[in-house]
Amino acid sequence: MQRTIILSVFLGFLVLTSCTRNEKQVNLFMGSSGDHGQVTPGATVPFGMISVCPDSDPGQHGGYDFAVPTISGISINRISGVGCSGTGGNIRIKPALPNETLSIVKGTEKAVPGYYETKLDNGVKCALTATHNMAVERYTFPWNAEKVFYIDFASSFESRNVSCSYNVTDANTIEGYVISPTACARGSYKLWFEFKTNHPFEVKNAGEENALIVFNDKVKTVEIRVTVSPIDQETARNEARLEEKSSFKKIKRSAKLQWREKLNKIEIEGGDDDLRTIYYTSLYRIYLSPMNVTSSEGHYLGTDGVVYKASDFTYYSSWSMWDAFRTKFPLLVILEDEVMSDIARSILELYRTGKKDWATPFESSPTVRTEHSQVMLLDAYKKGVENIDFTIAYNTMKEEAENLPTKTPDQRLETAYDLWALGEIADILGYTMDANDFSRRADSIFETTWKNEFMHITPQFEAMKGSGLYQGTRWQFRWAAPPYLNKMIEWVGMDTLEQQLTYFFENDLFNQGNEPDIHTPYIFNLLGSPEKSQKTIRDFLTRDMVHRYGGNAEYPEPFYGRAFRNHVEGYLPEMDEDDGTMSAWFIFGAMGFYPLLVGSDTYELTSPLFDRITIRANESTFTIRTENRKSIDQVVKTVLLNGETIEGTQITHEKIREGGELIFCY
């Protein structure tokens, strides 16, 4: 039996190592320069708590800025592409004296999934890798350099409400904790850590929040391992022991293979090198969160501060739901239905132990916000994700529904969407009276708001700054409640609404840089103009376009260029990548289908960028290919699913899940 297991593992290893290496097509520096995505090249693993990376000085929201070589040190965690001041940046290590200016030697950086390396201007070479809860940092010094490290145990991208404590337990070990704010300081998380070195050190200077440690002059390479746990010190210590016999090389290789397995779920053929790189970089970024914060013994910290046993699931934390419910989680439903089952259970437990719109005082990791979680849960359920027990959270969902925001028109549209989803959930549970009540409230809020605020277009619809709406114009929020597109058609008329949507795009009123209207190109399908959906999406994916709006306001001058580029300035100015949201938007657009109504089991069909796309996930293979296409500008004439013509412009999730072949004929 043991020989059979060993042989199976070996054969699995051969398959894994001989297959396509899509990780080589990822550009981790894309979008890492200035305010063009707010992403970083940190070393991490899929759904890992650790993303270890240099922090630029001054830095961007994720700490790192390709355009700024000066660094304050190397910290262990961050969230990709989010706003405010970011969140994370903990336990920063600087291989230099505290007042010494330190910079990356540009041209020496290398970053691939699971690994980062660079040389610093003091001659130190840095190599970084990670497990899901351990940063592994290797520093190689010049022979005549002082082997010194300045450690900031209270480092944090968001400086409010930070505290820490540490204790040197032996000549190789420091233990302690850091309490750090979540994004926009709306909550906090506490990480217990074990800081372990491969050589003994001497503490030269110990402050309340920092320490200076020195190694023997004969030491050339120092390896530091920082293991974290949100549960307690003993758990952090035990997690570190699990990897104490694993070499740097082994951990680095494990990270690479984990990424290879994820990135090989989709194979693409056709397209140019830049498009392929953007595609696989985008696929990489949807796996950066949420974070697996469950201990190896199956425990997790609830948002009520109590430690629980996760007996039959893995608990995840770190949410940017206001953004990611629209694209990233629907994409994970396709690629990772078992993981999505655990993610859904984690959100249900979040409701049970205490959920706030942003964050609580007892988070397990850096996080942002959780609005629209009920829509994400409904979407996963409708698409067949298993073990979603709404009864765990239903009473808390009902309480939340009584306090949904309604002060501004955009809030009222979003609340209508949430109440619509809750009505659907109540109906699933058989609570007919609740279902009717939530549906009635949602319908009433939407009708009153849309007719009074969005139906009759005025010149003020184009204003973003000072519009009274959150990060959008009235034009952009006009379309922000997909469950009610049929009502918009009924009240305005299909032809008129199509003309208005055409005007919206022809006059550059669409904002690719933020989420409220990113679904709008697909609305043309519902208005009888699928060719306009195809053209609009293709243009924003691949061509220079006029962009009038940034993340928070109109640009001083319109920006002309591509929204997605294989470049360090990879996204529009002020366009946050938003924790995988924009990456998933690109992936869906490139594959030729999109979840216009999150919370349903259907996708809108458009036109794929690539000649052939193969999705291998959830024990099935679904192939998308083109036929008779000589240019990506051609309009789709017919779509075939397993040889049968699809009537209309939609496909259900079940058909994708079952596997088969989708052919776009031109």
mmCIF file of N, CA and C in Angstrom, residues 10 23 48 148 174 179 181 195 236 239 361 380 385 396 515 522 552 569 589 597 601 608 614 661:
data_model
loop_
_atom_site.group_PDB
_atom_site.id
_atom_site.type_symbol
_atom_site.label_atom_id
_atom_site.label_comp_id
_atom_site.label_asym_id
_atom_site.label_seq_id
_atom_site.Cartn_x
_atom_site.Cartn_y
_atom_site.Cartn_z
ATOM 1 N N PHE A 10 4.643 10.154 -7.024
ATOM 2 C CA PHE A 10 5.704 10.376 -8.001
ATOM 3 C C PHE A 10 5.132 10.651 -9.384
ATOM 4 N N GLU A 23 3.294 29.898 -15.550
ATOM 5 C CA GLU A 23 3.828 30.888 -14.608
ATOM 6 C C GLU A 23 4.910 31.751 -15.260
ATOM 7 N N GLY A 48 -2.486 32.893 0.108
ATOM 8 C CA GLY A 48 -1.570 32.937 1.241
ATOM 9 C C GLY A 48 -1.715 34.196 2.080
ATOM 10 N N VAL A 148 24.020 43.435 9.870
ATOM 11 C CA VAL A 148 23.136 44.109 10.809
ATOM 12 C C VAL A 148 21.737 44.216 10.209
ATOM 13 N N ILE A 174 12.870 35.512 18.110
ATOM 14 C CA ILE A 174 12.090 36.592 18.704
ATOM 15 C C ILE A 174 10.621 36.230 18.516
ATOM 16 N N ILE A 179 -0.539 44.377 16.402
ATOM 17 C CA ILE A 179 -1.931 44.735 16.135
ATOM 18 C C ILE A 179 -1.908 45.876 15.131
ATOM 19 N N PRO A 181 -4.031 48.111 11.765
ATOM 20 C CA PRO A 181 -5.345 48.467 11.220
ATOM 21 C C PRO A 181 -5.606 47.844 9.854
ATOM 22 N N PHE A 195 9.893 34.905 14.866
ATOM 23 C CA PHE A 195 10.971 35.434 14.027
ATOM 24 C C PHE A 195 12.192 34.558 14.307
ATOM 25 N N ALA A 236 1.601 30.050 16.363
ATOM 26 C CA ALA A 236 2.661 30.563 15.486
ATOM 27 C C ALA A 236 3.918 29.715 15.618
ATOM 28 N N GLU A 239 3.309 26.321 13.887
ATOM 29 C CA GLU A 239 3.310 26.439 12.425
ATOM 30 C C GLU A 239 4.740 26.542 11.901
ATOM 31 N N PRO A 361 -12.891 44.623 15.040
ATOM 32 C CA PRO A 361 -11.633 44.678 15.806
ATOM 33 C C PRO A 361 -10.914 43.334 15.907
ATOM 34 N N ALA A 380 -22.924 32.034 -5.880
ATOM 35 C CA ALA A 380 -22.283 30.728 -5.728
ATOM 36 C C ALA A 380 -23.330 29.622 -5.601
ATOM 37 N N VAL A 385 -22.431 25.653 -6.236
ATOM 38 C CA VAL A 385 -21.412 25.447 -5.205
ATOM 39 C C VAL A 385 -22.068 24.762 -4.012
ATOM 40 N N THR A 396 -28.846 37.066 10.863
ATOM 41 C CA THR A 396 -27.947 38.228 10.834
ATOM 42 C C THR A 396 -28.112 39.002 9.536
ATOM 43 N N GLU A 515 -15.473 50.382 -10.380
ATOM 44 C CA GLU A 515 -16.365 49.234 -10.550
ATOM 45 C C GLU A 515 -17.827 49.513 -10.886
ATOM 46 N N TYR A 522 -21.862 44.904 -21.585
ATOM 47 C CA TYR A 522 -22.623 43.681 -21.833
ATOM 48 C C TYR A 522 -24.126 43.933 -21.905
ATOM 49 N N ASN A 552 -11.513 58.554 -8.642
ATOM 50 C CA ASN A 552 -12.290 59.392 -7.740
ATOM 51 C C ASN A 552 -12.834 60.667 -8.369
ATOM 52 N N GLU A 569 3.467 50.564 -15.684
ATOM 53 C CA GLU A 569 2.268 51.398 -15.561
ATOM 54 C C GLU A 569 1.137 50.672 -16.289
ATOM 55 N N GLY A 589 -13.699 39.040 -20.191
ATOM 56 C CA GLY A 589 -13.802 39.656 -21.505
ATOM 57 C C GLY A 589 -13.012 38.903 -22.554
ATOM 58 N N LEU A 597 -25.427 39.560 -14.508
ATOM 59 C CA LEU A 597 -26.250 39.585 -13.298
ATOM 60 C C LEU A 597 -25.641 38.625 -12.285
ATOM 61 N N ASP A 601 -27.539 32.296 -12.676
ATOM 62 C CA ASP A 601 -26.683 31.213 -13.176
ATOM 63 C C ASP A 601 -26.345 31.389 -14.650
ATOM 64 N N PRO A 608 -14.520 36.003 -27.943
ATOM 65 C CA PRO A 608 -13.237 35.806 -27.252
ATOM 66 C C PRO A 608 -12.082 36.494 -27.977
ATOM 67 N N THR A 614 -8.959 26.739 -23.234
ATOM 68 C CA THR A 614 -9.343 25.477 -22.612
ATOM 69 C C THR A 614 -9.343 25.654 -21.102
ATOM 70 N N GLU A 661 -17.757 21.905 -25.687
ATOM 71 C CA GLU A 661 -17.096 22.812 -26.625
ATOM 72 C C GLU A 661 -18.044 23.932 -27.031
#
